[in-house]
Amino acid sequence: MSMAMVIGGSRTLAAAGMILVYAVVIGFTDNYVRLIASEAGLWQFHATRTAMALVLIALAAAPFGLKLRPIRPRAVLARSLVHGTAMLFYFGSLAFLPVAQVAAGLFTAPIFVLLISRFAFGRRIGPFRLVAVAIGFVGVLFVLGPGQEAPIGLASILPVFAGALYAMGNIATRDWCEGESGAVLTLGFFLALGFYGLVGMTVLALWPLPVPAGEDGFILRGIVVPSATFLVWTFVQAAGSLVAVGAMVKGYQLADASRVSVFEYMVLPAAAMWGWAIWGEVLNARAIFGVLLIFAAGTVIALRNK
């Protein structure tokens, strides 16, 4: 075994560890979004979370020696807007489609990573990784069970478009922003979402819309007086997202995006685990089978890289 193969395998293993940290933290924090959505709006949530994240980054910059000056500002800006726009389409689709279908659309990202890597950059994609991604995606379909309630139309394409943009952002992390610090890319990600949050709040303040009560009004709700619950759990989201997004960025910097993207499937079993621990939610047989397929996909990738 050559030294290059050993180094490559070590970097892939380290990237998998970073994505595992990302999955566990995000799985925990996202389980509490329902508390935020019941009383506040998506746009205020993004703007407030970004403000809190900026304060945390400023406080951590000196003690941890964070490098916050981008090497290529335009590349970082482009990458941040691509990822932020992906989240915009993702959350915007929630106004028209069931959460399961929207999430399944976003998790087509690994498929697009492979396609973009092959046809835009001419990179060779081996059959093992291709099959593993397909198995993982089938697992996602079993876990989420999309397309059972919503009609097929233009709105159904939006989550898939979000998945394509998310894939582009993941590739950009390594190809456009190589050498950038994780702190720079994390800061850019939050700034993009905060910008969209401010835009959404402004639009809804100028042109308010009828807002359903509770979680159903999450997308259409404008500015509200923040409660203690909103502030506490938004802060948890800000702190947790800083750790999680930073780990994800580091993972994509360590190894090729077409490999690292497969490990993002770990978000689903992590979220299910926290859902059981926090809310007592239990996966049905269909979802358990999907999780097994997801783990099978990750195992094939890990063994093949070794």
XYZ file of C-alpha atoms in Angstrom:
306
model
C 0.000 0.000 0.000
C 1.481 3.356 -1.023
C 1.942 6.278 1.349
C -0.511 8.326 -0.740
C -3.229 5.717 -0.198
C -2.588 5.682 3.546
C -2.743 9.484 3.737
C -5.872 9.559 1.577
C -7.585 6.959 3.751
C -6.641 8.846 6.918
C -8.020 12.097 5.524
C -11.272 10.387 4.526
C -11.589 8.866 8.009
C -10.945 12.263 9.594
C -13.539 13.830 7.290
C -16.048 11.167 8.347
C -15.376 12.052 11.984
C -16.038 15.727 11.285
C -19.311 14.913 9.540
C -20.293 12.688 12.481
C -19.830 15.650 14.845
C -21.906 17.763 12.461
C -24.676 15.132 12.305
C -24.933 14.613 16.073
C -25.026 18.342 16.897
C -27.418 19.260 14.075
C -29.659 16.300 14.916
C -29.985 17.645 18.452
C -30.526 21.330 17.687
C -32.917 20.776 14.773
C -35.224 18.735 16.989
C -35.999 21.943 18.871
C -36.854 24.054 15.817
C -40.494 23.098 16.374
C -40.463 25.163 19.573
C -39.201 28.185 17.657
C -41.577 27.663 14.733
C -44.632 27.590 16.978
C -44.297 31.281 17.867
C -41.788 33.020 15.564
C -40.964 33.186 11.863
C -38.241 31.639 9.742
C -36.820 35.002 8.677
C -36.586 36.418 12.186
C -35.048 33.145 13.296
C -32.303 33.348 10.648
C -31.574 37.013 11.342
C -31.476 36.522 15.128
C -29.398 33.367 14.912
C -26.864 35.113 12.671
C -26.602 38.049 15.092
C -25.947 35.653 17.963
C -23.446 33.661 15.893
C -21.523 36.832 15.006
C -21.199 37.689 18.700
C -19.961 34.175 19.491
C -17.452 34.280 16.627
C -16.170 37.678 17.773
C -15.721 36.396 21.329
C -13.953 33.240 20.147
C -11.738 34.900 17.533
C -8.878 35.947 19.810
C -8.789 33.010 22.274
C -8.920 30.395 19.506
C -6.874 32.350 16.980
C -9.616 32.271 14.346
C -8.648 33.537 10.909
C -11.551 35.665 9.704
C -9.931 37.390 6.730
C -10.709 35.543 3.474
C -7.930 34.795 1.011
C -10.318 35.037 -1.945
C -13.292 37.183 -0.856
C -15.201 36.686 -4.115
C -14.917 32.899 -3.917
C -16.070 32.895 -0.288
C -18.957 35.217 -1.144
C -20.018 33.023 -4.069
C -19.825 29.852 -1.985
C -21.814 31.478 0.860
C -24.543 32.700 -1.487
C -24.824 29.290 -3.155
C -25.251 27.514 0.174
C -27.544 30.237 1.498
C -29.714 30.133 -1.630
C -29.981 26.355 -1.318
C -31.386 26.817 2.182
C -33.695 29.546 0.876
C -35.255 27.171 -1.669
C -35.311 24.392 0.903
C -37.232 26.369 3.514
C -39.320 28.161 0.902
C -40.569 24.821 -0.364
C -41.947 24.036 3.080
C -44.778 26.470 2.373
C -46.039 24.204 -0.423
C -44.840 20.667 0.261
C -44.648 18.195 3.157
C -41.405 18.332 5.097
C -40.588 14.739 4.075
C -40.635 15.522 0.367
C -38.590 18.702 0.814
C -35.950 16.942 2.904
C -35.716 14.077 0.420
C -35.136 16.621 -2.344
C -32.279 18.223 -0.425
C -30.670 14.828 0.140
C -30.313 14.351 -3.597
C -27.182 16.526 -3.132
C -24.725 13.573 -3.177
C -26.138 12.500 -6.538
C -25.532 16.009 -7.904
C -22.041 16.071 -6.370
C -21.187 13.006 -8.428
C -22.759 14.381 -11.602
C -21.107 17.801 -11.253
C -17.737 16.227 -10.417
C -17.964 14.003 -13.481
C -19.414 16.304 -16.140
C -18.155 19.724 -14.996
C -14.707 18.763 -13.724
C -14.087 15.503 -15.581
C -13.314 13.542 -12.429
C -13.537 9.779 -12.521
C -16.258 8.358 -10.293
C -15.803 4.698 -9.442
C -18.715 2.247 -9.546
C -18.502 1.502 -5.821
C -19.113 5.120 -4.807
C -21.847 5.465 -7.393
C -23.661 2.374 -6.086
C -23.130 3.489 -2.472
C -24.707 6.897 -3.124
C -27.639 5.214 -4.881
C -28.136 2.879 -1.909
C -27.971 5.817 0.495
C -30.499 7.783 -1.504
C -32.892 4.817 -1.562
C -32.459 4.705 2.213
C -33.445 8.365 2.435
C -36.590 7.622 0.444
C -37.513 4.829 2.866
C -36.868 7.041 5.896
C -38.751 10.065 4.606
C -41.367 8.447 2.370
C -41.757 11.453 0.004
C -44.390 12.113 -2.603
C -47.372 10.485 -0.922
C -49.443 13.590 -0.175
C -48.322 16.429 -2.416
C -49.156 16.736 -6.130
C -46.335 16.711 -8.652
C -45.670 20.141 -10.152
C -43.215 23.013 -10.255
C -43.146 23.189 -6.457
C -42.018 19.565 -6.346
C -38.891 20.477 -8.325
C -37.779 23.211 -5.913
C -36.382 20.863 -3.211
C -34.385 19.021 -5.866
C -33.073 22.370 -7.092
C -32.070 23.065 -3.487
C -30.199 19.747 -3.490
C -28.346 20.745 -6.667
C -27.326 24.108 -5.175
C -26.289 22.439 -1.938
C -24.101 20.063 -3.935
C -22.502 23.012 -5.749
C -21.793 24.645 -2.405
C -20.156 21.481 -1.113
C -17.922 21.249 -4.176
C -17.135 24.960 -3.883
C -15.948 24.411 -0.317
C -12.992 22.427 -1.619
C -12.511 23.651 -5.211
C -13.205 27.383 -4.888
C -12.163 27.948 -1.280
C -9.142 25.733 -0.812
C -6.877 27.227 1.831
C -9.637 29.286 3.445
C -10.061 28.788 7.170
C -13.115 26.993 8.478
C -13.974 30.115 10.464
C -14.127 32.220 7.279
C -16.451 29.789 5.509
C -18.645 29.364 8.584
C -18.881 33.140 8.973
C -19.805 33.516 5.299
C -22.529 30.873 5.627
C -24.142 32.653 8.579
C -23.885 36.063 6.932
C -25.681 34.770 3.845
C -28.538 33.314 5.902
C -28.683 36.465 8.028
C -28.920 38.576 4.872
C -31.812 36.480 3.590
C -33.438 36.716 7.014
C -33.299 40.525 6.953
C -34.667 40.600 3.409
C -37.558 38.324 4.374
C -38.384 40.367 7.471
C -38.361 43.574 5.418
C -40.611 42.140 2.716
C -43.127 40.797 5.232
C -43.099 44.104 7.120
C -43.925 46.014 3.930
C -46.351 43.432 2.539
C -47.715 41.362 5.439
C -49.539 38.146 4.635
C -52.165 36.122 6.528
C -50.287 33.878 8.937
C -51.635 30.519 10.173
C -51.269 29.814 13.854
C -48.443 27.717 15.273
C -45.838 25.902 13.213
C -47.879 26.284 10.009
C -47.078 29.999 9.976
C -43.303 29.578 10.254
C -42.586 30.647 6.663
C -45.087 33.517 6.428
C -44.664 35.023 9.881
C -42.940 38.407 10.072
C -41.430 40.157 13.079
C -42.839 39.223 16.488
C -41.822 40.165 20.022
C -39.305 37.456 20.941
C -40.099 35.324 23.960
C -37.594 33.718 26.336
C -38.205 30.366 24.647
C -37.393 31.802 21.231
C -34.214 33.516 22.453
C -32.926 30.516 24.416
C -33.427 27.956 21.658
C -32.242 30.323 18.944
C -29.043 30.776 20.966
C -28.718 26.995 21.252
C -29.165 26.846 17.483
C -26.525 29.542 16.940
C -23.939 27.906 19.190
C -24.694 24.394 17.958
C -24.715 25.458 14.320
C -21.328 27.140 14.713
C -19.831 23.876 15.946
C -21.708 21.746 13.420
C -21.164 23.879 10.327
C -17.532 24.369 11.271
C -17.101 20.577 11.490
C -18.872 20.077 8.157
C -16.695 22.681 6.451
C -13.576 21.019 7.834
C -14.815 17.647 6.583
C -15.222 18.942 3.038
C -11.777 20.505 3.208
C -10.170 17.193 4.189
C -11.441 14.960 1.370
C -13.179 14.962 -2.003
C -16.776 16.225 -1.896
C -18.129 13.146 -3.716
C -16.864 10.988 -0.838
C -17.619 13.274 2.086
C -21.184 13.969 0.908
C -22.132 10.339 1.508
C -21.348 10.681 5.207
C -23.931 13.462 5.488
C -26.542 10.698 5.464
C -25.588 10.246 9.133
C -27.757 13.285 9.875
C -30.882 11.147 9.498
C -30.113 8.425 12.077
C -28.694 11.107 14.400
C -31.880 13.148 14.152
C -33.962 9.993 14.700
C -31.916 9.118 17.785
C -32.432 12.569 19.290
C -36.118 12.479 18.341
C -36.494 9.295 20.368
C -34.435 10.613 23.297
C -36.163 14.014 23.466
C -39.705 13.460 22.216
C -40.128 9.690 22.497
C -40.540 9.326 18.722
C -39.871 5.807 17.436
C -38.989 4.882 13.840
C -41.294 2.473 12.056
C -40.040 -0.610 10.211
C -39.839 1.248 6.895
C -37.676 3.986 8.413
C -35.424 1.473 10.195
C -34.815 -0.301 6.884
C -33.910 3.055 5.349
C -31.420 3.787 8.128
C -29.806 0.369 7.541
C -29.410 1.202 3.853
C -27.823 4.529 4.788
C -25.327 2.820 7.070
C -24.641 0.256 4.341
C -23.797 3.075 1.935
C -21.382 4.634 4.403
C -19.757 1.244 5.091
C -19.179 0.580 1.386
C -17.516 3.979 0.977
C -15.322 3.476 4.056
C -14.177 -0.004 2.987
C -13.558 1.092 -0.583
C -11.460 4.065 0.541
C -9.415 1.816 2.786
